[in-house]
Amino acid sequence: MIQFFRDLGENEFLLTGLVAGLLASVACGVIGPYVITRRIVFLSGAIAHMAVGGVGAAIFLRAMFPQAFAAVEPIHGATLAALAGAVVIGLIHQRVAERMDTLIGALWSVGMAVGILLVKLTPGYHTELMSYLFGNIVFVNWNEVRLMGLLDVVILAIVLLFHKRFLAVCLDEEQAQLQGIPLLQTNIALLCVVALTVIVLTQVVGLILVIALLSLPAATAAHHVSRMGPLILASTGICCVLTTVPRMAAYGTALTPEAAIVLAAAGLYLISVLVTRLRGQKGKV
């Protein structure tokens, strides 16, 4: 960790990686509590895997039709695919709830398969897909940081606008419907915000591991905080710690920072579970 601070002034990517981690923490900390309260972790994973199809499509189109799609980046394809996936999943969730697990599992697998297939059909060797799958916080540039900041602003604006609706749907969907809240539109809006959060987290832990940061920090905070406002603040704080300290600790070691972040999130969650259970046992004595 000491070596990290020594090299911070010389290696620009160390600074951009830290900033990217903090920006991802804002999105993750704000949206994670809604995800675990609404119990849509599985849906969030499906959105992330469907985004892989968008990455593959962008790479394929740019290589095969360079004149028309020269400016298209994989992040653009991932964003469009994630948002489209959010809308599709929202419609399925509302209309075909009894077959939800099967349909979401199919979309999860198909999105990943389409992305890999399109990359395989693209001439040449493309390392971009791997960085989107597993993250690449070591080489985040300022353009990507600015994009993450822009997405954070959009996410926060939507949450501020729809917070009461999101909260009502997360706590009691039937009661929310009785209050006149449009369930379909609200669920789709929430899933679209989740999709944007997935894109923000892509640079930090990748599309494969994004579920860990979307759920574990918020679930850890939920052991100690119950109200949504404090839960969002606690979740954001935990995310900030998880995206910085493990990144610094893994610097100069064989452990990749993306894996270190996820393992730290899992470890912190397990510790929180143990502490909560010990408190419960002491309360019974």
PDB file of C-alpha atoms in Angstrom:
ATOM      1  CA  MET A   1       0.000   0.000   0.000  1.00  0.00           C
ATOM      2  CA  ILE A   2       2.919   2.358   0.726  1.00  0.00           C
ATOM      3  CA  GLN A   3       4.248   1.724  -2.771  1.00  0.00           C
ATOM      4  CA  PHE A   4       0.873   2.735  -4.178  1.00  0.00           C
ATOM      5  CA  PHE A   5       1.134   6.207  -2.661  1.00  0.00           C
ATOM      6  CA  ARG A   6       4.749   6.523  -3.808  1.00  0.00           C
ATOM      7  CA  ASP A   7       3.751   5.826  -7.407  1.00  0.00           C
ATOM      8  CA  LEU A   8       0.524   7.845  -7.308  1.00  0.00           C
ATOM      9  CA  GLY A   9       2.179  11.046  -8.512  1.00  0.00           C
ATOM     10  CA  GLU A  10       4.009   9.304 -11.355  1.00  0.00           C
ATOM     11  CA  ASN A  11       1.327   6.941 -12.676  1.00  0.00           C
ATOM     12  CA  GLU A  12      -1.784   8.762 -13.862  1.00  0.00           C
ATOM     13  CA  PHE A  13      -3.765   5.521 -14.087  1.00  0.00           C
ATOM     14  CA  LEU A  14      -3.550   5.075 -10.318  1.00  0.00           C
ATOM     15  CA  LEU A  15      -5.361   8.370  -9.852  1.00  0.00           C
ATOM     16  CA  THR A  16      -7.993   7.711 -12.536  1.00  0.00           C
ATOM     17  CA  GLY A  17      -8.584   4.261 -11.049  1.00  0.00           C
ATOM     18  CA  LEU A  18      -9.250   5.769  -7.622  1.00  0.00           C
ATOM     19  CA  VAL A  19     -11.593   8.400  -9.045  1.00  0.00           C
ATOM     20  CA  ALA A  20     -13.404   5.742 -11.088  1.00  0.00           C
ATOM     21  CA  GLY A  21     -13.826   3.619  -7.959  1.00  0.00           C
ATOM     22  CA  LEU A  22     -15.315   6.521  -6.015  1.00  0.00           C
ATOM     23  CA  LEU A  23     -17.688   7.416  -8.860  1.00  0.00           C
ATOM     24  CA  ALA A  24     -18.787   3.803  -9.074  1.00  0.00           C
ATOM     25  CA  SER A  25     -19.315   3.826  -5.303  1.00  0.00           C
ATOM     26  CA  VAL A  26     -21.818   6.673  -5.592  1.00  0.00           C
ATOM     27  CA  ALA A  27     -23.950   4.820  -8.154  1.00  0.00           C
ATOM     28  CA  CYS A  28     -23.600   1.494  -6.375  1.00  0.00           C
ATOM     29  CA  GLY A  29     -24.286   2.930  -2.924  1.00  0.00           C
ATOM     30  CA  VAL A  30     -27.429   4.728  -4.073  1.00  0.00           C
ATOM     31  CA  ILE A  31     -28.939   1.921  -6.168  1.00  0.00           C
ATOM     32  CA  GLY A  32     -27.800  -1.117  -4.149  1.00  0.00           C
ATOM     33  CA  PRO A  33     -30.340  -0.562  -1.318  1.00  0.00           C
ATOM     34  CA  TYR A  34     -33.211  -0.495  -3.811  1.00  0.00           C
ATOM     35  CA  VAL A  35     -31.904  -3.682  -5.425  1.00  0.00           C
ATOM     36  CA  ILE A  36     -31.782  -5.688  -2.195  1.00  0.00           C
ATOM     37  CA  THR A  37     -35.019  -4.218  -0.817  1.00  0.00           C
ATOM     38  CA  ARG A  38     -36.892  -4.956  -4.055  1.00  0.00           C
ATOM     39  CA  ARG A  39     -35.139  -8.348  -4.255  1.00  0.00           C
ATOM     40  CA  ILE A  40     -34.050  -7.886  -7.874  1.00  0.00           C
ATOM     41  CA  VAL A  41     -30.420  -9.001  -7.577  1.00  0.00           C
ATOM     42  CA  PHE A  42     -31.110 -11.789 -10.073  1.00  0.00           C
ATOM     43  CA  LEU A  43     -32.694  -9.321 -12.499  1.00  0.00           C
ATOM     44  CA  SER A  44     -29.660  -7.044 -12.154  1.00  0.00           C
ATOM     45  CA  GLY A  45     -27.396  -9.958 -13.037  1.00  0.00           C
ATOM     46  CA  ALA A  46     -29.478 -10.653 -16.131  1.00  0.00           C
ATOM     47  CA  ILE A  47     -29.155  -7.014 -17.230  1.00  0.00           C
ATOM     48  CA  ALA A  48     -25.377  -7.178 -16.762  1.00  0.00           C
ATOM     49  CA  HIS A  49     -25.077 -10.330 -18.850  1.00  0.00           C
ATOM     50  CA  MET A  50     -27.329  -8.942 -21.571  1.00  0.00           C
ATOM     51  CA  ALA A  51     -24.963  -5.959 -21.782  1.00  0.00           C
ATOM     52  CA  VAL A  52     -22.288  -8.417 -22.946  1.00  0.00           C
ATOM     53  CA  GLY A  53     -24.320  -8.843 -26.126  1.00  0.00           C
ATOM     54  CA  GLY A  54     -24.126  -5.095 -26.681  1.00  0.00           C
ATOM     55  CA  VAL A  55     -20.354  -5.139 -26.242  1.00  0.00           C
ATOM     56  CA  GLY A  56     -20.034  -7.915 -28.819  1.00  0.00           C
ATOM     57  CA  ALA A  57     -22.379  -6.146 -31.243  1.00  0.00           C
ATOM     58  CA  ALA A  58     -20.398  -2.896 -31.017  1.00  0.00           C
ATOM     59  CA  ILE A  59     -17.092  -4.683 -31.646  1.00  0.00           C
ATOM     60  CA  PHE A  60     -18.578  -6.633 -34.588  1.00  0.00           C
ATOM     61  CA  LEU A  61     -20.226  -3.621 -36.253  1.00  0.00           C
ATOM     62  CA  ARG A  62     -17.138  -1.426 -35.871  1.00  0.00           C
ATOM     63  CA  ALA A  63     -14.907  -4.073 -37.456  1.00  0.00           C
ATOM     64  CA  MET A  64     -17.241  -5.176 -40.247  1.00  0.00           C
ATOM     65  CA  PHE A  65     -18.694  -1.763 -41.167  1.00  0.00           C
ATOM     66  CA  PRO A  66     -15.989   0.756 -40.223  1.00  0.00           C
ATOM     67  CA  GLN A  67     -17.359   3.597 -42.315  1.00  0.00           C
ATOM     68  CA  ALA A  68     -20.762   3.561 -40.631  1.00  0.00           C
ATOM     69  CA  PHE A  69     -19.762   2.520 -37.097  1.00  0.00           C
ATOM     70  CA  ALA A  70     -16.226   3.860 -36.696  1.00  0.00           C
ATOM     71  CA  ALA A  71     -17.222   6.022 -33.719  1.00  0.00           C
ATOM     72  CA  VAL A  72     -19.067   3.227 -31.907  1.00  0.00           C
ATOM     73  CA  GLU A  73     -17.364   2.031 -28.713  1.00  0.00           C
ATOM     74  CA  PRO A  74     -18.169  -1.154 -26.763  1.00  0.00           C
ATOM     75  CA  ILE A  75     -19.428   0.974 -23.859  1.00  0.00           C
ATOM     76  CA  HIS A  76     -22.081   2.428 -26.183  1.00  0.00           C
ATOM     77  CA  GLY A  77     -23.279  -1.034 -27.156  1.00  0.00           C
ATOM     78  CA  ALA A  78     -23.248  -2.158 -23.527  1.00  0.00           C
ATOM     79  CA  THR A  79     -25.334   0.839 -22.456  1.00  0.00           C
ATOM     80  CA  LEU A  80     -27.955   0.369 -25.176  1.00  0.00           C
ATOM     81  CA  ALA A  81     -28.173  -3.386 -24.551  1.00  0.00           C
ATOM     82  CA  ALA A  82     -28.439  -2.907 -20.779  1.00  0.00           C
ATOM     83  CA  LEU A  83     -31.239  -0.338 -21.127  1.00  0.00           C
ATOM     84  CA  ALA A  84     -33.075  -2.498 -23.681  1.00  0.00           C
ATOM     85  CA  GLY A  85     -32.665  -5.475 -21.373  1.00  0.00           C
ATOM     86  CA  ALA A  86     -34.059  -3.460 -18.453  1.00  0.00           C
ATOM     87  CA  VAL A  87     -37.192  -2.579 -20.449  1.00  0.00           C
ATOM     88  CA  VAL A  88     -37.700  -6.172 -21.623  1.00  0.00           C
ATOM     89  CA  ILE A  89     -37.192  -7.575 -18.128  1.00  0.00           C
ATOM     90  CA  GLY A  90     -39.536  -4.967 -16.661  1.00  0.00           C
ATOM     91  CA  LEU A  91     -42.263  -5.972 -19.117  1.00  0.00           C
ATOM     92  CA  ILE A  92     -41.705  -9.674 -18.449  1.00  0.00           C
ATOM     93  CA  HIS A  93     -41.677  -9.140 -14.698  1.00  0.00           C
ATOM     94  CA  GLN A  94     -45.055  -7.383 -14.862  1.00  0.00           C
ATOM     95  CA  ARG A  95     -46.809  -9.663 -17.355  1.00  0.00           C
ATOM     96  CA  VAL A  96     -45.342 -13.167 -16.882  1.00  0.00           C
ATOM     97  CA  ALA A  97     -44.369 -13.348 -13.212  1.00  0.00           C
ATOM     98  CA  GLU A  98     -45.016 -17.096 -12.856  1.00  0.00           C
ATOM     99  CA  ARG A  99     -42.275 -17.997 -15.358  1.00  0.00           C
ATOM    100  CA  MET A 100     -39.881 -15.261 -14.297  1.00  0.00           C
ATOM    101  CA  ASP A 101     -36.945 -17.422 -13.229  1.00  0.00           C
ATOM    102  CA  THR A 102     -36.926 -19.436 -16.471  1.00  0.00           C
ATOM    103  CA  LEU A 103     -37.247 -16.416 -18.748  1.00  0.00           C
ATOM    104  CA  ILE A 104     -34.625 -14.385 -16.908  1.00  0.00           C
ATOM    105  CA  GLY A 105     -32.244 -17.339 -16.942  1.00  0.00           C
ATOM    106  CA  ALA A 106     -32.743 -17.618 -20.703  1.00  0.00           C
ATOM    107  CA  LEU A 107     -32.107 -13.895 -21.276  1.00  0.00           C
ATOM    108  CA  TRP A 108     -29.036 -14.106 -19.003  1.00  0.00           C
ATOM    109  CA  SER A 109     -27.539 -16.941 -21.084  1.00  0.00           C
ATOM    110  CA  VAL A 110     -28.562 -15.602 -24.492  1.00  0.00           C
ATOM    111  CA  GLY A 111     -27.080 -12.156 -23.848  1.00  0.00           C
ATOM    112  CA  MET A 112     -23.721 -13.655 -22.919  1.00  0.00           C
ATOM    113  CA  ALA A 113     -23.795 -16.133 -25.819  1.00  0.00           C
ATOM    114  CA  VAL A 114     -24.614 -13.452 -28.409  1.00  0.00           C
ATOM    115  CA  GLY A 115     -21.775 -11.232 -27.215  1.00  0.00           C
ATOM    116  CA  ILE A 116     -19.190 -14.014 -27.310  1.00  0.00           C
ATOM    117  CA  LEU A 117     -20.419 -15.265 -30.690  1.00  0.00           C
ATOM    118  CA  LEU A 118     -20.217 -11.816 -32.315  1.00  0.00           C
ATOM    119  CA  VAL A 119     -16.682 -11.310 -31.005  1.00  0.00           C
ATOM    120  CA  LYS A 120     -15.707 -14.734 -32.378  1.00  0.00           C
ATOM    121  CA  LEU A 121     -17.106 -13.768 -35.777  1.00  0.00           C
ATOM    122  CA  THR A 122     -15.129 -10.520 -35.779  1.00  0.00           C
ATOM    123  CA  PRO A 123     -11.761 -10.779 -37.576  1.00  0.00           C
ATOM    124  CA  GLY A 124      -8.668 -10.309 -35.412  1.00  0.00           C
ATOM    125  CA  TYR A 125      -8.049 -10.675 -31.707  1.00  0.00           C
ATOM    126  CA  HIS A 126     -10.089  -8.463 -29.408  1.00  0.00           C
ATOM    127  CA  THR A 127      -9.087  -7.976 -25.796  1.00  0.00           C
ATOM    128  CA  GLU A 128     -11.829  -5.402 -25.156  1.00  0.00           C
ATOM    129  CA  LEU A 129     -14.414  -8.057 -24.310  1.00  0.00           C
ATOM    130  CA  MET A 130     -12.272  -9.433 -21.475  1.00  0.00           C
ATOM    131  CA  SER A 131     -11.870  -5.993 -19.929  1.00  0.00           C
ATOM    132  CA  TYR A 132     -15.634  -5.482 -19.999  1.00  0.00           C
ATOM    133  CA  LEU A 133     -16.278  -8.941 -18.572  1.00  0.00           C
ATOM    134  CA  PHE A 134     -13.825  -8.739 -15.669  1.00  0.00           C
ATOM    135  CA  GLY A 135     -13.161  -5.009 -15.307  1.00  0.00           C
ATOM    136  CA  ASN A 136     -10.057  -2.965 -16.011  1.00  0.00           C
ATOM    137  CA  ILE A 137      -9.666  -0.463 -13.201  1.00  0.00           C
ATOM    138  CA  VAL A 138      -5.897  -0.445 -13.736  1.00  0.00           C
ATOM    139  CA  PHE A 139      -6.199   1.372 -17.086  1.00  0.00           C
ATOM    140  CA  VAL A 140      -9.189   3.700 -16.750  1.00  0.00           C
ATOM    141  CA  ASN A 141      -8.643   6.925 -18.727  1.00  0.00           C
ATOM    142  CA  TRP A 142     -10.086  10.379 -18.110  1.00  0.00           C
ATOM    143  CA  ASN A 143     -12.670  10.031 -20.898  1.00  0.00           C
ATOM    144  CA  GLU A 144     -14.091   6.981 -19.132  1.00  0.00           C
ATOM    145  CA  VAL A 145     -14.006   8.827 -15.807  1.00  0.00           C
ATOM    146  CA  ARG A 146     -15.995  11.703 -17.327  1.00  0.00           C
ATOM    147  CA  LEU A 147     -18.534   9.239 -18.736  1.00  0.00           C
ATOM    148  CA  MET A 148     -18.895   7.637 -15.299  1.00  0.00           C
ATOM    149  CA  GLY A 149     -19.416  11.071 -13.761  1.00  0.00           C
ATOM    150  CA  LEU A 150     -22.106  11.887 -16.315  1.00  0.00           C
ATOM    151  CA  LEU A 151     -23.891   8.594 -15.624  1.00  0.00           C
ATOM    152  CA  ASP A 152     -23.709   9.309 -11.888  1.00  0.00           C
ATOM    153  CA  VAL A 153     -25.448  12.640 -12.443  1.00  0.00           C
ATOM    154  CA  VAL A 154     -28.195  10.948 -14.491  1.00  0.00           C
ATOM    155  CA  ILE A 155     -28.645   8.209 -11.869  1.00  0.00           C
ATOM    156  CA  LEU A 156     -28.858  10.668  -8.980  1.00  0.00           C
ATOM    157  CA  ALA A 157     -31.312  12.880 -10.881  1.00  0.00           C
ATOM    158  CA  ILE A 158     -33.635   9.944 -11.604  1.00  0.00           C
ATOM    159  CA  VAL A 159     -33.446   8.707  -8.003  1.00  0.00           C
ATOM    160  CA  LEU A 160     -34.275  12.159  -6.638  1.00  0.00           C
ATOM    161  CA  LEU A 161     -37.208  12.386  -9.032  1.00  0.00           C
ATOM    162  CA  PHE A 162     -38.615   8.894  -8.419  1.00  0.00           C
ATOM    163  CA  HIS A 163     -37.398   8.128  -4.870  1.00  0.00           C
ATOM    164  CA  LYS A 164     -40.869   8.011  -3.286  1.00  0.00           C
ATOM    165  CA  ARG A 165     -42.186   5.786  -6.065  1.00  0.00           C
ATOM    166  CA  PHE A 166     -39.179   3.479  -5.884  1.00  0.00           C
ATOM    167  CA  LEU A 167     -39.478   3.236  -2.111  1.00  0.00           C
ATOM    168  CA  ALA A 168     -43.207   2.507  -2.230  1.00  0.00           C
ATOM    169  CA  VAL A 169     -42.768  -0.259  -4.813  1.00  0.00           C
ATOM    170  CA  CYS A 170     -39.813  -1.769  -2.947  1.00  0.00           C
ATOM    171  CA  LEU A 171     -41.633  -1.897   0.404  1.00  0.00           C
ATOM    172  CA  ASP A 172     -45.131  -2.990  -0.660  1.00  0.00           C
ATOM    173  CA  GLU A 173     -46.091  -3.323  -4.311  1.00  0.00           C
ATOM    174  CA  GLU A 174     -49.789  -3.910  -3.630  1.00  0.00           C
ATOM    175  CA  GLN A 175     -50.051  -0.878  -1.376  1.00  0.00           C
ATOM    176  CA  ALA A 176     -48.202   1.202  -3.965  1.00  0.00           C
ATOM    177  CA  GLN A 177     -50.735   0.156  -6.600  1.00  0.00           C
ATOM    178  CA  LEU A 178     -53.600   1.137  -4.299  1.00  0.00           C
ATOM    179  CA  GLN A 179     -51.981   4.555  -3.931  1.00  0.00           C
ATOM    180  CA  GLY A 180     -52.179   5.004  -7.701  1.00  0.00           C
ATOM    181  CA  ILE A 181     -48.467   4.501  -8.452  1.00  0.00           C
ATOM    182  CA  PRO A 182     -47.997   3.087 -11.988  1.00  0.00           C
ATOM    183  CA  LEU A 183     -46.163  -0.165 -11.275  1.00  0.00           C
ATOM    184  CA  LEU A 184     -44.993  -0.962 -14.795  1.00  0.00           C
ATOM    185  CA  GLN A 185     -43.447   2.447 -15.444  1.00  0.00           C
ATOM    186  CA  THR A 186     -41.885   2.584 -11.970  1.00  0.00           C
ATOM    187  CA  ASN A 187     -40.379  -0.891 -12.236  1.00  0.00           C
ATOM    188  CA  ILE A 188     -38.965  -0.147 -15.686  1.00  0.00           C
ATOM    189  CA  ALA A 189     -37.521   3.162 -14.449  1.00  0.00           C
ATOM    190  CA  LEU A 190     -35.872   1.375 -11.512  1.00  0.00           C
ATOM    191  CA  LEU A 191     -34.421  -1.327 -13.767  1.00  0.00           C
ATOM    192  CA  CYS A 192     -33.118   1.322 -16.190  1.00  0.00           C
ATOM    193  CA  VAL A 193     -31.298   3.022 -13.314  1.00  0.00           C
ATOM    194  CA  VAL A 194     -29.893  -0.377 -12.354  1.00  0.00           C
ATOM    195  CA  ALA A 195     -28.742  -0.784 -15.978  1.00  0.00           C
ATOM    196  CA  LEU A 196     -26.886   2.551 -15.865  1.00  0.00           C
ATOM    197  CA  THR A 197     -25.300   1.525 -12.554  1.00  0.00           C
ATOM    198  CA  VAL A 198     -24.143  -1.716 -14.159  1.00  0.00           C
ATOM    199  CA  ILE A 199     -22.403   0.320 -16.872  1.00  0.00           C
ATOM    200  CA  VAL A 200     -20.718   2.536 -14.260  1.00  0.00           C
ATOM    201  CA  LEU A 201     -19.458  -0.554 -12.396  1.00  0.00           C
ATOM    202  CA  THR A 202     -18.165  -2.159 -15.596  1.00  0.00           C
ATOM    203  CA  GLN A 203     -14.782  -0.415 -15.398  1.00  0.00           C
ATOM    204  CA  VAL A 204     -14.333  -1.362 -11.737  1.00  0.00           C
ATOM    205  CA  VAL A 205     -15.254  -5.052 -11.492  1.00  0.00           C
ATOM    206  CA  GLY A 206     -16.624  -5.958 -14.924  1.00  0.00           C
ATOM    207  CA  LEU A 207     -20.010  -7.231 -16.062  1.00  0.00           C
ATOM    208  CA  ILE A 208     -19.446 -10.707 -14.599  1.00  0.00           C
ATOM    209  CA  LEU A 209     -18.704  -9.513 -11.056  1.00  0.00           C
ATOM    210  CA  VAL A 210     -21.028  -6.519 -10.970  1.00  0.00           C
ATOM    211  CA  ILE A 211     -23.641  -8.356  -8.858  1.00  0.00           C
ATOM    212  CA  ALA A 212     -21.197  -8.464  -5.932  1.00  0.00           C
ATOM    213  CA  LEU A 213     -20.898  -4.680  -5.660  1.00  0.00           C
ATOM    214  CA  LEU A 214     -24.580  -4.106  -6.371  1.00  0.00           C
ATOM    215  CA  SER A 215     -25.714  -6.357  -3.533  1.00  0.00           C
ATOM    216  CA  LEU A 216     -23.016  -7.028  -0.906  1.00  0.00           C
ATOM    217  CA  PRO A 217     -22.279  -3.467   0.348  1.00  0.00           C
ATOM    218  CA  ALA A 218     -25.998  -2.685   0.637  1.00  0.00           C
ATOM    219  CA  ALA A 219     -26.692  -6.054   2.284  1.00  0.00           C
ATOM    220  CA  THR A 220     -23.855  -5.415   4.746  1.00  0.00           C
ATOM    221  CA  ALA A 221     -25.234  -1.995   5.632  1.00  0.00           C
ATOM    222  CA  ALA A 222     -28.748  -3.439   5.977  1.00  0.00           C
ATOM    223  CA  HIS A 223     -27.562  -5.560   8.930  1.00  0.00           C
ATOM    224  CA  HIS A 224     -27.084  -2.383  10.946  1.00  0.00           C
ATOM    225  CA  VAL A 225     -29.413   0.221   9.353  1.00  0.00           C
ATOM    226  CA  SER A 226     -33.082  -0.146   8.456  1.00  0.00           C
ATOM    227  CA  ARG A 227     -34.294   3.209   7.072  1.00  0.00           C
ATOM    228  CA  MET A 228     -33.643   3.847   3.385  1.00  0.00           C
ATOM    229  CA  GLY A 229     -31.893   7.226   3.772  1.00  0.00           C
ATOM    230  CA  PRO A 230     -29.245   6.062   6.265  1.00  0.00           C
ATOM    231  CA  LEU A 231     -28.992   2.779   4.347  1.00  0.00           C
ATOM    232  CA  ILE A 232     -28.030   4.621   1.154  1.00  0.00           C
ATOM    233  CA  LEU A 233     -25.418   6.686   3.009  1.00  0.00           C
ATOM    234  CA  ALA A 234     -23.959   3.633   4.782  1.00  0.00           C
ATOM    235  CA  SER A 235     -23.926   1.614   1.557  1.00  0.00           C
ATOM    236  CA  THR A 236     -22.151   4.427  -0.297  1.00  0.00           C
ATOM    237  CA  GLY A 237     -19.535   4.712   2.455  1.00  0.00           C
ATOM    238  CA  ILE A 238     -18.887   0.961   2.403  1.00  0.00           C
ATOM    239  CA  CYS A 239     -18.576   1.034  -1.396  1.00  0.00           C
ATOM    240  CA  CYS A 240     -16.024   3.862  -1.173  1.00  0.00           C
ATOM    241  CA  VAL A 241     -13.906   1.800   1.224  1.00  0.00           C
ATOM    242  CA  LEU A 242     -14.208  -1.343  -0.894  1.00  0.00           C
ATOM    243  CA  THR A 243     -13.204   0.348  -4.155  1.00  0.00           C
ATOM    244  CA  THR A 244     -10.150   2.080  -2.669  1.00  0.00           C
ATOM    245  CA  VAL A 245      -8.529   0.092   0.167  1.00  0.00           C
ATOM    246  CA  PRO A 246      -8.421  -3.334  -1.586  1.00  0.00           C
ATOM    247  CA  ARG A 247      -7.227  -1.571  -4.769  1.00  0.00           C
ATOM    248  CA  MET A 248      -4.310  -0.078  -2.838  1.00  0.00           C
ATOM    249  CA  ALA A 249      -3.568  -3.292  -0.931  1.00  0.00           C
ATOM    250  CA  ALA A 250      -3.459  -5.364  -4.131  1.00  0.00           C
ATOM    251  CA  TYR A 251      -1.040  -2.971  -5.840  1.00  0.00           C
ATOM    252  CA  GLY A 252       2.260  -4.672  -6.611  1.00  0.00           C
ATOM    253  CA  THR A 253       0.920  -8.145  -5.779  1.00  0.00           C
ATOM    254  CA  ALA A 254      -0.263 -11.032  -7.938  1.00  0.00           C
ATOM    255  CA  LEU A 255      -3.873 -10.368  -6.928  1.00  0.00           C
ATOM    256  CA  THR A 256      -5.882  -8.370  -9.454  1.00  0.00           C
ATOM    257  CA  PRO A 257      -7.613  -5.278  -7.996  1.00  0.00           C
ATOM    258  CA  GLU A 258     -10.997  -6.328  -9.384  1.00  0.00           C
ATOM    259  CA  ALA A 259     -10.814  -9.674  -7.579  1.00  0.00           C
ATOM    260  CA  ALA A 260      -9.514  -7.963  -4.431  1.00  0.00           C
ATOM    261  CA  ILE A 261     -12.519  -5.618  -4.394  1.00  0.00           C
ATOM    262  CA  VAL A 262     -15.038  -8.452  -4.757  1.00  0.00           C
ATOM    263  CA  LEU A 263     -13.296 -10.675  -2.191  1.00  0.00           C
ATOM    264  CA  ALA A 264     -13.170  -7.772   0.263  1.00  0.00           C
ATOM    265  CA  ALA A 265     -16.895  -7.147  -0.268  1.00  0.00           C
ATOM    266  CA  ALA A 266     -17.676 -10.816   0.392  1.00  0.00           C
ATOM    267  CA  GLY A 267     -15.392 -10.913   3.437  1.00  0.00           C
ATOM    268  CA  LEU A 268     -16.936  -7.781   4.922  1.00  0.00           C
ATOM    269  CA  TYR A 269     -20.417  -9.194   4.388  1.00  0.00           C
ATOM    270  CA  LEU A 270     -19.527 -12.453   6.161  1.00  0.00           C
ATOM    271  CA  ILE A 271     -18.035 -10.531   9.092  1.00  0.00           C
ATOM    272  CA  SER A 272     -21.198  -8.458   9.297  1.00  0.00           C
ATOM    273  CA  VAL A 273     -23.322 -11.628   9.350  1.00  0.00           C
ATOM    274  CA  LEU A 274     -21.247 -13.065  12.203  1.00  0.00           C
ATOM    275  CA  VAL A 275     -21.397  -9.829  14.201  1.00  0.00           C
ATOM    276  CA  THR A 276     -25.168  -9.634  13.725  1.00  0.00           C
ATOM    277  CA  ARG A 277     -25.655 -13.214  14.903  1.00  0.00           C
ATOM    278  CA  LEU A 278     -23.415 -12.700  17.923  1.00  0.00           C
ATOM    279  CA  ARG A 279     -25.429  -9.635  18.885  1.00  0.00           C
ATOM    280  CA  GLY A 280     -28.624 -11.658  18.561  1.00  0.00           C
ATOM    281  CA  GLN A 281     -27.303 -14.422  20.801  1.00  0.00           C
ATOM    282  CA  LYS A 282     -26.175 -11.925  23.451  1.00  0.00           C
ATOM    283  CA  GLY A 283     -29.605 -10.306  23.373  1.00  0.00           C
ATOM    284  CA  LYS A 284     -31.238 -13.640  24.173  1.00  0.00           C
ATOM    285  CA  VAL A 285     -29.003 -14.329  27.194  1.00  0.00           C
TER     286      VAL A 285
END
